[in-house]
Amino acid sequence: MKETVETDAVVVSKATALPKRKASEPFLIPWESNENGGLMMSITYLKGYFRGQDSLTKVKFDLDFEHSVFDNHYEFEVKVSNTEKYIVSISLTSAFMKVHCSCNDNKKGLCQHAYSLIKDRLRDNKFYFKHLYNEQWNYPNQQQRKLFKVLVANVFSRTPKVILEAVAGLGRIYSYPFDKSSPSLLDVRFHFEELAQNEKQKRLVFAIPIDNDINGLPLLMPFLSRDRRGNTFQSSYLFNENLPQPETLTSYELALDAVARQMLKISELSSLDVVSQDERWGRKQKLMNLWCDVIVNYLKNDDICFFESNRKNYDVAEIVLRNSSTNVYKKLKIGGEDFKINIRVIESLQGLLVEVLLYYKGVQVKSPKFLSSKHSFLMKIGNKTVLFIDDFYIEQVLNKFKHSDFKVFVLKQDIECFYEDIIKPLLERFPVQFSSFRPESDYMSTSSVEMLRILDLNVSDDYLHLEAKVAFGDIAVPILDYQNPQILWSCDNQLMVAKRNYNEELEFASFVASQHELFNDESTSHSWRLPLVSIAKTSWIERLKRSCRENQIKLNLDRIQLGSKYYPYEPKWKVRDVLTHGNFLHIQLSFNLGNLSLDLSGFERYLFDKKNWYIVNSDQYVYISDSLRSMFIPLFSQGRIEGEYLVLTSAQCLSFQAVLEKIDPSIINEGLRSRREKLENMKEIPLVSVPATIKATLRPYQLAGLSWMAFLQEFQWGGILADDMGLGKTLQVISLLEYYYERNPNSGPSIIIVPNSLLFNWQNEFQKFAPAREIVIYHGTKRKDISELGEGSVVLTTYGTAMADVLFLRNLVFSYMILDESQAVKNRNSKRFEYLYDLKSSYRIAMTGTPIENGIQDIYAQMTLVNPGFFGNYRAFNNAYKGIAQEESRDETLGSLQKMIQPFMLRRTKMQVALDLPDKMETTLLVDMLPAQRKVYDKYRKIYQGEVADNLNSADPSKSKFVAMEALNKLRQICNSPALLKDESFNSDSIKLDQIEEILSEVVPGHKVLLFSFFTSMLQLVEERVKAKEVGYAYLDGKLSQQQRQEAVERFQGDESCRVFLISLKAGGTGLNLTAADYVYILDPWWNPAVEVQAIDRCYRIGQEKHVNAYKIVCKDSVEEKILVLQEHKKQLADGLILDETNLMKTLSKEELLKLFD
């Protein structure tokens, strides 16, 4: 049967809802309501859980303090009589109350003892138990609970109060209830700034009320002690116009009076409703500046009165100054740099003890005392001095910690919160020292800790300011702060401690100091500054960014204005799409210069402009660096623009792989990347099998060369085989053709185009290495009709014949086109280049030992022939690589060009691969002209010197270099022999001809000799000396037919009696195999050393078994010597890049040109 509560019809009996339980189990009562934070229960509601008639009367209740509070558990003694006592235990949670009585009675509801106790507590306050509940009291473990003193005040009043205090020596315990009058430890961040100045003297009474303030700071008040009649006044005359005013004031008093009036003015403003926080802070700063000024300049040597106001927390106008024993007179001093705060963290088993230590002039202030309970700006130092704390942040820290004796104990479970709320803000200002009483600390890191170096930049007062910091976890501190040798930070919910590495910080400081010449080299400094004008319109910040990136230093530029003169925008780009169509790659690109958006054509206009700095959108500065230009110009030069797309061939993509990956790695697919890697590393290219039709054993490097050309063939790319002369390029190319036709026997014919002198050499090489191959010689007046060539045949022709029959050859389609000595087509403007470009072939290979003779235009022509469209048009190519002519950008531009052509040009030197070749020694023989020869030389030198000077100084000096060229050649001839001058009748006596006599007598008997000269007339004079000595010789110049050249070579190579070969440099410098010789003489070395190298390599090549001696014969103190010295200074734009006469003359200044004739 249901029971109801008769006294309150609203509340229904809970009898049927009471849970079944054992008598020893606690009884659970849910809270009646969650309103106002929950834990509410009315007496009416409580009755629903009681089965008895009524509560007990004349009962006494006592709280057992020893077993209460922690775990929100309370034990009460219910004393019914002297002999009848029971313990009622009450445990509180946010959801219910758990009750147990030691009587162990009444299984179906509350017993009479428990009901009587709870009803008594709820009589005046249905939220009574809410005051006894705090979730935090569940957290301390049994050991940690010993750190607390527990007190429950007003336990039998309407609102009880639980107080947990730390035991002696621990100050207060973080996050636990404390005296509510004490400020919270949270929010210890603050704003702070600095001060101003004035003069001195004294009379009025100036006093400071210690418990009144303006905007949180103390105020200075002047009082007139008495008037002429002897009347005394307790109020300040500033607030009452009816009071007598001071009649005469000293300058000292006037200054203090003015400060007091300014403070009063701020006080009046502060009484108004101020909305802006910035305005409030501004007033606080003004007050601080006033205090610093007045203390430093007026009060530091005088005692000032500190008094307790009669009107605490009231309007300052009502404050009076009375004679009182509580008034104290002390000197007031600024804390400033003399006042320091250190934080000490001590680890124990239960947690951390954090102590705030105060120091004045290096001495610790123990048990610090403050004049005011409201603020902490006034701190006692000894018996005679008050220290004014002139730092808002420090004052806040003092004010928050002074109420706990500057100590806080943190339980282990609260360390993470305490770090974020308290330690982390303190670390930004104060040194922290960690120590432990434990042999193995839970926090001290024993392993090396990664230190992040940070460089902060900001701008103020027309200066760029730099500050260097080191960071551990989320804590950053200035470098070289020797007062803070340890760093604490939070990592993975643990507090970590590490020692600082000052050596690394010194290196960091040195790094920053080295970034600009205006930085002072201060080893203890952590900040620097630069006038903005010194870096305006420079790329200094960009260079700093690059240096920091290379040295793993984080650079913060958040406070630097992007788009300014000193930190301009740089071009940004985005790849929006990449498409492949056949052998072409289409890249959709867009660009931004600051807020200006550009398509490809728009960006191209900026790219090819000569400026680095631009202003866009009226006020945004943009900087386009030379390095960025060198990255994009080759792409725009050699690709073509089709709407929003930049179009490149697959060969260009391969060459530009590194650049394209810089722009966006997604542009290059894995297939192209793999091919590039193989071309860069010959070992990655799989070796092919040597065709069975080749009657030779290829050396390892020759097989690698064949495999490289076969790899290019696979992707229809052309290439330049640029091995040193004498390394068997001919055999490698013959092997390539055999390899191709072995796999494609039904393919059409191939054509090999060579200089005249090499036609029959190629024919012989085919007969020797691939005798089965059908060879057709297409040359001479009776050349064969080749319109019906068989499959797999090879046509041998010369450059001259190909030009003569270009209209016919254009109608044929070849499998391979091979260009031997391809430097013959180095001139892009020549008809030869134009005609050969138009010939049709599936594959193209160029062969040359000197791919670059005169300049980078040589490589443009040859690469364009083997990979049409590779460089785009020449104008674009020249724009892309014109930096080679400028010394400051030469290395970078050359590097860019070399990276581009590297996959398609294979060059090995004898030093790299022909390890079985004998040594070669090159020597310059300096000889003195004969007296008569010198006389002729000096005469003509002076004549030509005058002519060249006159031309250089004339109205039209453009012809002067042609005049100089002609004059220099005349002087060269005199160096050989004055007899070479036309229209003159000099004898042939010369030092070089005398040298020939020595060679014929001393060298020729035991060695075969090659004698080269640029002048055939010199060769004829030498021929006379050779004949006179009756020495067997051969002769070769440009007038010989192919048959005669072949016979001359065969005679020298095979006839032991033929000891000397006289050769014209122009006619015999290439293509000849003259390994019978082991001595080489260049009779008149000149502008282009590459030509000399070619001449020497006629004998220094595969098959040579003897040591080779090469000599250049140069007349001392002549134009020959000067040119060689000048050339050494001017040459080597790249390895193998040499200047000929025309190109070298272009590089000579007027002074250098005239100096040749000195």
GROMACS .gro file of N, CA and C in nm, residues 699-701 726-727 909-920 1099-1108:
model
   81
  699ARG      N    1   8.581  -0.088  -7.602
  699ARG     CA    2   8.625  -0.060  -7.467
  699ARG      C    3   8.501  -0.029  -7.381
  700PRO      N    4   8.512  -0.043  -7.246
  700PRO     CA    5   8.394  -0.021  -7.160
  700PRO      C    6   8.327   0.114  -7.182
  701TYR      N    7   8.406   0.220  -7.196
  701TYR     CA    8   8.345   0.351  -7.213
  701TYR      C    9   8.279   0.363  -7.350
  726GLY      N   10   9.026   1.122  -8.047
  726GLY     CA   11   9.110   1.005  -8.031
  726GLY      C   12   9.052   0.897  -7.943
  727LEU      N   13   8.926   0.914  -7.897
  727LEU     CA   14   8.866   0.813  -7.810
  727LEU      C   15   8.771   0.719  -7.884
  909THR      N   16   8.679   1.258  -7.128
  909THR     CA   17   8.816   1.297  -7.164
  909THR      C   18   8.907   1.176  -7.157
  910LYS      N   19   9.024   1.191  -7.216
  910LYS     CA   20   9.122   1.082  -7.211
  910LYS      C   21   9.162   1.054  -7.067
  911MET      N   22   9.167   1.161  -6.986
  911MET     CA   23   9.204   1.142  -6.846
  911MET      C   24   9.102   1.054  -6.773
  912GLN      N   25   8.976   1.062  -6.817
  912GLN     CA   26   8.871   0.986  -6.750
  912GLN      C   27   8.867   0.840  -6.793
  913VAL      N   28   8.888   0.815  -6.923
  913VAL     CA   29   8.859   0.679  -6.973
  913VAL      C   30   8.977   0.608  -7.036
  914ALA      N   31   9.068   0.681  -7.100
  914ALA     CA   32   9.177   0.613  -7.172
  914ALA      C   33   9.296   0.597  -7.080
  915LEU      N   34   9.281   0.514  -6.981
  915LEU     CA   35   9.385   0.498  -6.880
  915LEU      C   36   9.510   0.429  -6.936
  916ASP      N   37   9.494   0.362  -7.052
  916ASP     CA   38   9.609   0.293  -7.109
  916ASP      C   39   9.688   0.380  -7.204
  917LEU      N   40   9.645   0.507  -7.223
  917LEU     CA   41   9.723   0.597  -7.308
  917LEU      C   42   9.850   0.639  -7.234
  918PRO      N   43   9.962   0.654  -7.309
  918PRO     CA   44  10.084   0.704  -7.245
  918PRO      C   45  10.068   0.850  -7.207
  919ASP      N   46  10.166   0.903  -7.134
  919ASP     CA   47  10.159   1.043  -7.091
  919ASP      C   48  10.173   1.139  -7.208
  920LYS      N   49  10.123   1.260  -7.186
  920LYS     CA   50  10.141   1.368  -7.283
  920LYS      C   51  10.195   1.488  -7.208
 1099CYS      N   52   9.800   1.277  -8.297
 1099CYS     CA   53   9.884   1.163  -8.259
 1099CYS      C   54   9.853   1.111  -8.119
 1100TYR      N   55   9.791   1.196  -8.034
 1100TYR     CA   56   9.760   1.152  -7.898
 1100TYR      C   57   9.617   1.098  -7.897
 1101ARG      N   58   9.602   0.974  -7.935
 1101ARG     CA   59   9.471   0.912  -7.949
 1101ARG      C   60   9.485   0.762  -7.930
 1102ILE      N   61   9.371   0.692  -7.931
 1102ILE     CA   62   9.373   0.548  -7.914
 1102ILE      C   63   9.464   0.484  -8.018
 1103GLY      N   64   9.553   0.403  -7.975
 1103GLY     CA   65   9.651   0.339  -8.064
 1103GLY      C   66   9.791   0.392  -8.042
 1104GLN      N   67   9.803   0.509  -7.975
 1104GLN     CA   68   9.934   0.565  -7.946
 1104GLN      C   69   9.999   0.486  -7.834
 1105GLU      N   70  10.123   0.448  -7.856
 1105GLU     CA   71  10.194   0.366  -7.757
 1105GLU      C   72  10.313   0.438  -7.696
 1106LYS      N   73  10.345   0.556  -7.750
 1106LYS     CA   74  10.463   0.628  -7.704
 1106LYS      C   75  10.423   0.755  -7.627
 1107HIS      N   76  10.516   0.800  -7.542
 1107HIS     CA   77  10.499   0.928  -7.472
 1107HIS      C   78  10.495   1.041  -7.576
 1108VAL      N   79  10.396   1.130  -7.567
 1108VAL     CA   80  10.380   1.239  -7.664
 1108VAL      C   81  10.432   1.369  -7.604
   0.00000   0.00000   0.00000
